[in-house]
PDB file of C-alpha atoms and ligand atoms in Angstrom:
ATOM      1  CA  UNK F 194     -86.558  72.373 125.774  1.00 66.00           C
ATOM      2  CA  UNK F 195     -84.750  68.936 125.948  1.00 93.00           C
ATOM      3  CA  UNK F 196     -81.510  69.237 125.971  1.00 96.00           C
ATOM      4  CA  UNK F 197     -78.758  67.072 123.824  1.00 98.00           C
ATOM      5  CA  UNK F 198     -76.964  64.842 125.840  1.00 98.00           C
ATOM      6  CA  UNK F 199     -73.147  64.071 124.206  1.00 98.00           C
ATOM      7  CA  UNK F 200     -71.119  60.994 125.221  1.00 99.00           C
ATOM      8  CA  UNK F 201     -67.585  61.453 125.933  1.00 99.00           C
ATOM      9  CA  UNK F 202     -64.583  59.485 127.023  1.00 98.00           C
ATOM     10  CA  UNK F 203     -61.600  57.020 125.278  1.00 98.00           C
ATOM     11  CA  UNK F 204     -61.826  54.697 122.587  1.00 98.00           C
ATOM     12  CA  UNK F 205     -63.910  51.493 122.990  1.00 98.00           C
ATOM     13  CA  UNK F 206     -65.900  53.121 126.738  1.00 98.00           C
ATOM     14  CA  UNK F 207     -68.757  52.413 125.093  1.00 98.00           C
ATOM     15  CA  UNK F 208     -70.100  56.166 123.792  1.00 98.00           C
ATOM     16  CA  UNK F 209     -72.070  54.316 120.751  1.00 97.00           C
ATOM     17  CA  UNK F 210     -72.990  51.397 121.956  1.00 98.00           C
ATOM     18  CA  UNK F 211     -74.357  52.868 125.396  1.00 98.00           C
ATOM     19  CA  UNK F 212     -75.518  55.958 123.591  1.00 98.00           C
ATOM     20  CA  UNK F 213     -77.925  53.912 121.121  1.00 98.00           C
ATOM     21  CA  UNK F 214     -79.791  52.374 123.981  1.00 98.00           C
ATOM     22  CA  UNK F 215     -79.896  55.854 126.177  1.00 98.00           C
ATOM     23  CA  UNK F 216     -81.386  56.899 123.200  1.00 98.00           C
ATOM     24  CA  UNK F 217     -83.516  54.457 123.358  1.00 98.00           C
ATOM     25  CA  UNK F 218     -84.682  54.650 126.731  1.00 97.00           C
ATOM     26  CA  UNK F 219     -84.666  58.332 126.850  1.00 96.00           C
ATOM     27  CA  UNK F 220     -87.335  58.578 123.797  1.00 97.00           C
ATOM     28  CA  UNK F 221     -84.055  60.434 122.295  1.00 98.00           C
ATOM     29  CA  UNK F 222     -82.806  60.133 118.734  1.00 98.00           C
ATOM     30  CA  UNK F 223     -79.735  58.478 118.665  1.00 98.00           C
ATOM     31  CA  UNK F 224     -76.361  60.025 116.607  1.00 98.00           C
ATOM     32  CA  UNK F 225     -73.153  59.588 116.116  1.00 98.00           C
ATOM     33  CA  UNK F 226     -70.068  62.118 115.259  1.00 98.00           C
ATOM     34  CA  UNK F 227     -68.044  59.341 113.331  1.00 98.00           C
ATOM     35  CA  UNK F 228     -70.666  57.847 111.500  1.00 98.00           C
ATOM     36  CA  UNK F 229     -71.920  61.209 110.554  1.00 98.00           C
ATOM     37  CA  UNK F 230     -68.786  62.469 109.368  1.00 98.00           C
ATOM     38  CA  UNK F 231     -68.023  59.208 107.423  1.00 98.00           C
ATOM     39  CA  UNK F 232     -71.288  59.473 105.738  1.00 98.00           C
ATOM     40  CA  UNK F 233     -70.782  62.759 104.515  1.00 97.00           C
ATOM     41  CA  UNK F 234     -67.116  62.265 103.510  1.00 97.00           C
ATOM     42  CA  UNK F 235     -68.074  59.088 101.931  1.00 98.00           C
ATOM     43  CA  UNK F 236     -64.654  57.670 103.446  1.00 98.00           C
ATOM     44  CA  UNK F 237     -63.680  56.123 106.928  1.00 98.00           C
ATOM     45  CA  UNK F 238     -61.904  57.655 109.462  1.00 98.00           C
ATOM     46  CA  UNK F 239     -58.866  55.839 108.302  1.00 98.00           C
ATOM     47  CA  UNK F 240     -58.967  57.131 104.700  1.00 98.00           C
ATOM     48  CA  UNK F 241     -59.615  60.768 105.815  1.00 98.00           C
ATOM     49  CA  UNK F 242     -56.675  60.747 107.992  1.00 98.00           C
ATOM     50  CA  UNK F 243     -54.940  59.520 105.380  1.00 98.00           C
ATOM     51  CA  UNK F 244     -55.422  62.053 102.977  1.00 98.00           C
ATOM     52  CA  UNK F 245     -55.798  64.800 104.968  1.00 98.00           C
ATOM     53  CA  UNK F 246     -53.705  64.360 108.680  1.00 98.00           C
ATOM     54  CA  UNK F 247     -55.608  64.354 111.690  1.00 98.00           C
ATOM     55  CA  UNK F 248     -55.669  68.520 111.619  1.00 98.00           C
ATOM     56  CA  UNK F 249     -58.018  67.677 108.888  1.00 98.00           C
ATOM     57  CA  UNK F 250     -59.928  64.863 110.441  1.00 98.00           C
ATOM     58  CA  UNK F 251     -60.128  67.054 113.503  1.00 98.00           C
ATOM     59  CA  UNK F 252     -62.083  70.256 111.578  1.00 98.00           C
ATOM     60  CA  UNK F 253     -64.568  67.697 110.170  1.00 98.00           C
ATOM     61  CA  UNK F 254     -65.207  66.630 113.618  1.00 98.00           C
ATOM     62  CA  UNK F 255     -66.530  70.218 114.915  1.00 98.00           C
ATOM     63  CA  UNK F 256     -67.714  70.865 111.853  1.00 98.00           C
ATOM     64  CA  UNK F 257     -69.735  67.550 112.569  1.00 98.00           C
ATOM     65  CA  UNK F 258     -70.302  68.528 116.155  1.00 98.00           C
ATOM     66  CA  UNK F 259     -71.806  71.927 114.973  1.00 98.00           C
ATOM     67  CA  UNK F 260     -74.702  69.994 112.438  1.00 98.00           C
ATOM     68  CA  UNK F 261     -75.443  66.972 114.362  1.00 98.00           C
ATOM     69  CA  UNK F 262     -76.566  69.023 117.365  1.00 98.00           C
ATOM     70  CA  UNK F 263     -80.345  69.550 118.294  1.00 97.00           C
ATOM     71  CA  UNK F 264     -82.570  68.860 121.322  1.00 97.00           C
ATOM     72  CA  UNK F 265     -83.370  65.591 122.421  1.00 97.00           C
ATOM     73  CA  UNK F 266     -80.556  63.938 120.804  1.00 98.00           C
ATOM     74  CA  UNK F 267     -78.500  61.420 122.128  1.00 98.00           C
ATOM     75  CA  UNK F 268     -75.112  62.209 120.626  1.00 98.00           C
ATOM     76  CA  UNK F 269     -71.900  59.357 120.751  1.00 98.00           C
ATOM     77  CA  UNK F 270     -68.492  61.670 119.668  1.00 98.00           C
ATOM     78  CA  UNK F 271     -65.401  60.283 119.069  1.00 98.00           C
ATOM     79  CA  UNK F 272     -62.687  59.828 121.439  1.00 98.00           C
ATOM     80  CA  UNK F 273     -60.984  63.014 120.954  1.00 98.00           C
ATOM     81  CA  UNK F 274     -63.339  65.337 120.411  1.00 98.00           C
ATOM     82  CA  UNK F 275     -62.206  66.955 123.914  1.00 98.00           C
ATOM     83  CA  UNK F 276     -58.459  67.884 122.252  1.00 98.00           C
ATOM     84  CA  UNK F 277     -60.155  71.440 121.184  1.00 98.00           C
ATOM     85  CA  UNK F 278     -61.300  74.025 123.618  1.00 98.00           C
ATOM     86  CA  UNK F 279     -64.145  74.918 121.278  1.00 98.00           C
ATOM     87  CA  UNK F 280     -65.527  71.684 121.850  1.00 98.00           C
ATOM     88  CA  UNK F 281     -65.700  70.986 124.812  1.00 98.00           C
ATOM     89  CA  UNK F 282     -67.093  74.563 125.255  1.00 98.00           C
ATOM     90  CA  UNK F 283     -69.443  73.898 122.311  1.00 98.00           C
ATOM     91  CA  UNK F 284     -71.172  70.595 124.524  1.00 98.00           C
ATOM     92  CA  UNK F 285     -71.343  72.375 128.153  1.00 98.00           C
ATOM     93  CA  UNK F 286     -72.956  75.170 126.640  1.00 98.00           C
ATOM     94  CA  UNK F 287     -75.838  73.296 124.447  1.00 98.00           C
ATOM     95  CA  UNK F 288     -75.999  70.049 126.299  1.00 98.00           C
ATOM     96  CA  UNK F 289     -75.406  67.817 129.070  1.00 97.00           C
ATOM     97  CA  UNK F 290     -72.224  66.375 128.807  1.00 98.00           C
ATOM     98  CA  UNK F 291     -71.362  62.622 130.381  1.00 98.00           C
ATOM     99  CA  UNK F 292     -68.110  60.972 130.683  1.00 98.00           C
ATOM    100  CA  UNK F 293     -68.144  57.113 130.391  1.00 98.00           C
ATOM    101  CA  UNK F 294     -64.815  56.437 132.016  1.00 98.00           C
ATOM    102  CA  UNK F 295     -63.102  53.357 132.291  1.00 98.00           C
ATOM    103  CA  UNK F 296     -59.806  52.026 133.045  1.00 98.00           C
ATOM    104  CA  UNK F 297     -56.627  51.188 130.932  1.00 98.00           C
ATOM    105  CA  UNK F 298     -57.519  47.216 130.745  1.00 98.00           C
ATOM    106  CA  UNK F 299     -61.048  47.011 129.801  1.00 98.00           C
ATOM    107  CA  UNK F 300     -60.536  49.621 127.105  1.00 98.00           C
ATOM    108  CA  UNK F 301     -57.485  47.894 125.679  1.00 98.00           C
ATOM    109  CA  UNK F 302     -59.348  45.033 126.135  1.00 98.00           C
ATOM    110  CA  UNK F 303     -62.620  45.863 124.270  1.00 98.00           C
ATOM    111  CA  UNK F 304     -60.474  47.205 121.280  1.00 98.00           C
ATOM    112  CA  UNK F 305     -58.042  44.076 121.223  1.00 97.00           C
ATOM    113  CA  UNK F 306     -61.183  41.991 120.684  1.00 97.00           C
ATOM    114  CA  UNK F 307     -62.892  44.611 118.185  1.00 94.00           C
ATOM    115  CA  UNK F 308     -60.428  46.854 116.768  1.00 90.00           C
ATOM    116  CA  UNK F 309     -62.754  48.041 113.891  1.00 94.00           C
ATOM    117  CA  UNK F 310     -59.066  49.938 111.916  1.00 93.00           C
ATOM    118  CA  UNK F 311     -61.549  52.171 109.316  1.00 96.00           C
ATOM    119  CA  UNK F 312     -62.861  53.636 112.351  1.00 97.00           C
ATOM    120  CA  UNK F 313     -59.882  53.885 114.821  1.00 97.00           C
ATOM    121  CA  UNK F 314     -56.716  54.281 112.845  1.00 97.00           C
ATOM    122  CA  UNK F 315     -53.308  54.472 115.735  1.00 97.00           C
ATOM    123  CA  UNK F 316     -53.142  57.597 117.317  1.00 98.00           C
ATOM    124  CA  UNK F 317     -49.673  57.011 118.184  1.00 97.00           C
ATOM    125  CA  UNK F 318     -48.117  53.482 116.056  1.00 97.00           C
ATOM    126  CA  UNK F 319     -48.118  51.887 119.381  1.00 97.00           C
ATOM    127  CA  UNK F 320     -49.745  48.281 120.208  1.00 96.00           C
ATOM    128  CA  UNK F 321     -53.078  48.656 121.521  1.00 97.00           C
ATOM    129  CA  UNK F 322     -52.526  49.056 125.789  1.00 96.00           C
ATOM    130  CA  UNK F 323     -49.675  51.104 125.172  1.00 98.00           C
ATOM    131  CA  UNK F 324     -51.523  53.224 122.622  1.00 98.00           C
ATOM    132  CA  UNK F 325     -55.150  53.383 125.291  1.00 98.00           C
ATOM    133  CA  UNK F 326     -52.273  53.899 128.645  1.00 98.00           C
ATOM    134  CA  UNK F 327     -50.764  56.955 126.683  1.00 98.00           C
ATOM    135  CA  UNK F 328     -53.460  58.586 125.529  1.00 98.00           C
ATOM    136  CA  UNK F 329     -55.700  58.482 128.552  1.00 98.00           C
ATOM    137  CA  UNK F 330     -52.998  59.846 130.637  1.00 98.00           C
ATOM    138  CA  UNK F 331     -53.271  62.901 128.884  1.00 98.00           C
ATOM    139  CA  UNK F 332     -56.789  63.148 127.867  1.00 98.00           C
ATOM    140  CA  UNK F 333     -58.775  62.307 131.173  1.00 98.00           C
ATOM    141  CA  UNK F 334     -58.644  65.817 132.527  1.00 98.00           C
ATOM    142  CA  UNK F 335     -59.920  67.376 129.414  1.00 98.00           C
ATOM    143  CA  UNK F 336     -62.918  64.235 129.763  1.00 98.00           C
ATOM    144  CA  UNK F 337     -63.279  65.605 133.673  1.00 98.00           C
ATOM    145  CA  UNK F 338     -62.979  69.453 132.204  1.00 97.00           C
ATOM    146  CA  UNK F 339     -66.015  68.690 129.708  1.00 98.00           C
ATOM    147  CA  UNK F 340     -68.213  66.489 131.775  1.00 98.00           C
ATOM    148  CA  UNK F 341     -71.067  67.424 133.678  1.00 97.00           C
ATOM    149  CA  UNK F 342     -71.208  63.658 135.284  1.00 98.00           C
ATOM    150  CA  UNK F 343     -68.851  61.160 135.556  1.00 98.00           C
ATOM    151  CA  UNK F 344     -70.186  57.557 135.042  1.00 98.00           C
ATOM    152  CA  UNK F 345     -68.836  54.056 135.665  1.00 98.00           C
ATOM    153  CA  UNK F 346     -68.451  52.786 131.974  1.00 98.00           C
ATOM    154  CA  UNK F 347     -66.583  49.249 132.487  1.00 98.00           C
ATOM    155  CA  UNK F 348     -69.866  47.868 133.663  1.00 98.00           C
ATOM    156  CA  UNK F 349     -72.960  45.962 131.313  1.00 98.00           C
ATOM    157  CA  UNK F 350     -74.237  48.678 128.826  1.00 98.00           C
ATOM    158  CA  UNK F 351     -77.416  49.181 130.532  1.00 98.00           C
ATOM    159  CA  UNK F 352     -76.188  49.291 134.364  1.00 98.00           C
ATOM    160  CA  UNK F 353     -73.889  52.496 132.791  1.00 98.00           C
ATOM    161  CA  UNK F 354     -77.616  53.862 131.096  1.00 98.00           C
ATOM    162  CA  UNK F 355     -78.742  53.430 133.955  1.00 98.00           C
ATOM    163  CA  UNK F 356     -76.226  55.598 136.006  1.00 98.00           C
ATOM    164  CA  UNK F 357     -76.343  58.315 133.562  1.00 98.00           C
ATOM    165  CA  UNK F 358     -80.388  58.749 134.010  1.00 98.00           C
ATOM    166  CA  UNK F 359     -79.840  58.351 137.941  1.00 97.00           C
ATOM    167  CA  UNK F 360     -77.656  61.278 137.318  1.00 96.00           C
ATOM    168  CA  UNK F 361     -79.459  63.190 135.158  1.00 96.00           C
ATOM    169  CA  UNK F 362     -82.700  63.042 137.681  1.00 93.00           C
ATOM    170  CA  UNK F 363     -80.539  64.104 140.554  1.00 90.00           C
ATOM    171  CA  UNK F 364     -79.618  67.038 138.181  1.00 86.00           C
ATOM    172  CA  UNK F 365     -83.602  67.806 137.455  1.00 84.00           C
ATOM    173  CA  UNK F 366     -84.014  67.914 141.062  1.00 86.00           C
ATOM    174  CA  UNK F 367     -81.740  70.000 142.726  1.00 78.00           C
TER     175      UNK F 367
HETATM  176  N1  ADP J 628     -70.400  48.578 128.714  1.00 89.22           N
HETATM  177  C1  ADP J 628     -69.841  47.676 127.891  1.00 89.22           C
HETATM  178  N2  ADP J 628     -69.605  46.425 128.298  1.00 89.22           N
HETATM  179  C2  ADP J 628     -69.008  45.529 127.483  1.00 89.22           C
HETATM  180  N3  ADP J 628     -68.607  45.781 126.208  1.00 89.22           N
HETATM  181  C3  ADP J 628     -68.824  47.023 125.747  1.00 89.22           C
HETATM  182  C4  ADP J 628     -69.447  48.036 126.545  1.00 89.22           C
HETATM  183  N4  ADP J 628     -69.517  49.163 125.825  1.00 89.22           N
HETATM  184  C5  ADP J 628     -68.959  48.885 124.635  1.00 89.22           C
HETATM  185  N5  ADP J 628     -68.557  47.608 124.579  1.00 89.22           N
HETATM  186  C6  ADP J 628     -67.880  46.962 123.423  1.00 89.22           C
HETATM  187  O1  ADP J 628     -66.641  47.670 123.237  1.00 89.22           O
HETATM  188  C7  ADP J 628     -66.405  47.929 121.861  1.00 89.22           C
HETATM  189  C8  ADP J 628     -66.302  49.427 121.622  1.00 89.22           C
HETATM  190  O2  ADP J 628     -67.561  49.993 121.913  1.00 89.22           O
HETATM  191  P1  ADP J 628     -68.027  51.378 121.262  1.00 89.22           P
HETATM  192  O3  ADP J 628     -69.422  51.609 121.709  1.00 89.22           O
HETATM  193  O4  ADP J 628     -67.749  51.371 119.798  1.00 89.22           O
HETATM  194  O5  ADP J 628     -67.030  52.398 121.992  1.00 89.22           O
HETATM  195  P2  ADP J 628     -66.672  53.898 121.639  1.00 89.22           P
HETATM  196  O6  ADP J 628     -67.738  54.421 120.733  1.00 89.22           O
HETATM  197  O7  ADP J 628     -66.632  54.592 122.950  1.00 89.22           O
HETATM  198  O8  ADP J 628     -65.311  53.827 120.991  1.00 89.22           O
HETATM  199  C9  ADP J 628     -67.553  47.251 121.108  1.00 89.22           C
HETATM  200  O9  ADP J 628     -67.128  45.970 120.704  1.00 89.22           O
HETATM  201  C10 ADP J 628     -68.658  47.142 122.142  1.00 89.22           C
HETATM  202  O10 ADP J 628     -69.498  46.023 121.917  1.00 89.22           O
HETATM  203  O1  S3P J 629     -59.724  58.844 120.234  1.00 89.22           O
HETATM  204  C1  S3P J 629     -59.655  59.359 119.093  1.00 89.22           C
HETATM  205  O2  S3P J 629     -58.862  60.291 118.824  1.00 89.22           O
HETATM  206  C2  S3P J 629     -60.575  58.846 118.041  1.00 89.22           C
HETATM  207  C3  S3P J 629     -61.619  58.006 118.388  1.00 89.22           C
HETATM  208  C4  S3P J 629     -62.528  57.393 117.419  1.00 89.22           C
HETATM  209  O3  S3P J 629     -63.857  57.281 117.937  1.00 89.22           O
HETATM  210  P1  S3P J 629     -64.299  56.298 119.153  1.00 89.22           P
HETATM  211  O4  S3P J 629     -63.880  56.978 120.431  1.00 89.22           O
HETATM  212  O5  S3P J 629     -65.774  56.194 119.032  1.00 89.22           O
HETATM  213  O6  S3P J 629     -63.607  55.003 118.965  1.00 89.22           O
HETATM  214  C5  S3P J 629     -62.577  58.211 116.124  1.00 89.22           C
HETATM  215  O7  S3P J 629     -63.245  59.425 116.350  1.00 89.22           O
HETATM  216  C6  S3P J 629     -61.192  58.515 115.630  1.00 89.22           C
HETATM  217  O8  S3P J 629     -60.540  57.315 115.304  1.00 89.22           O
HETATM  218  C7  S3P J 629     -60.357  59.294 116.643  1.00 89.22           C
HETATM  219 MG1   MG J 630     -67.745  55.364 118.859  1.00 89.22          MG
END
């Protein structure tokens, strides 16, 4: 069986724009948690959090999580998906699980310049390198605590594709 491979790591490290062309590369199918869930709800992220908090934007997510997943899947989640134990327990145990990490800077710097608000409503009412600073500081050890691999993701989309099937061969082989 092939197994899933899920994309994690902060806002704007590139999980759906590297995961589309790992998909691509991989012969995978190619999803997305967010775009999933804002299908279904027929509302943006923004809108849902509105109306129902994050708690409730949150549920939707694993609920997402739990239907997306499949074999040979490439599968982009959003940013926090790591906050919940279940999670992160949910990918280890079905998939492979990669962590595109990047620092403070080029995050803040690929959100400045494409902030896309439906999708990423403030996590915290901060401005933007405040906002990425903050919430990386306490979210990269759940990242480390989910992740099978570790890949640098502040380089060209297909150099960090690239690192993540170097990886996953190593894997195959030992
Ligand atoms: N490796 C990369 N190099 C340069 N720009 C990137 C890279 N990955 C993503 N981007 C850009 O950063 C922004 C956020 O990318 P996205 O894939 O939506 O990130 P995520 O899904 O992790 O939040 C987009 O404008 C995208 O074009
Ligand atoms: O970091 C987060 O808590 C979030 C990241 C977003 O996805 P991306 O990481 O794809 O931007 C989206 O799921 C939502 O706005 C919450
Ligand atoms: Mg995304």
């Amino acid at each position: 069986m092939t197994l899933p491979i899920f994309l994690i790591g902060a806002r704007g490290c590139g999980k759906t724009t590297v995961g589309r062309a790992l998909a691509l590369s991989q012969g995978f199918q190619f999803i997305d948690t967010d775009s999933w869930l804002q299908e279904e709800a027929q509302q943006t992220v923004a809108q849902i959090v509105e109306q129902e908090g994050w708690a409730g934007f949150r549920a939707r997510e694993t609920a997402a999580l739990e239907a997306v997943t499949e074999p040979a899947l490439v599968i982009a989640t959003g940013g926090g998906i790591i906050l919940s134990d279940y999670n992160r327990r949910f990918m280890r145990e079905h998939g492979r699980v990669i962590y595109l990490c990047a620092p403070v800077d080029v995050l803040a710097g690929r959100l400045e310049a494409f902030p896309q608000e439906g999708l990423r409503p403030t996590l915290t009412g901060k401005p933007i390198s405040e906002e990425v600073s903050e919430v990386l500081a306490t979210r990269d050890a759940l990242y480390r605590d989910a992740a099978h691999f570790v890949v640098d993701a502040a380089q060209p989309p297909l150099a960090v594709v690239a690192e993540i099937e170097a990886a996953l061969r190593l894997a195959r082989a030992s």
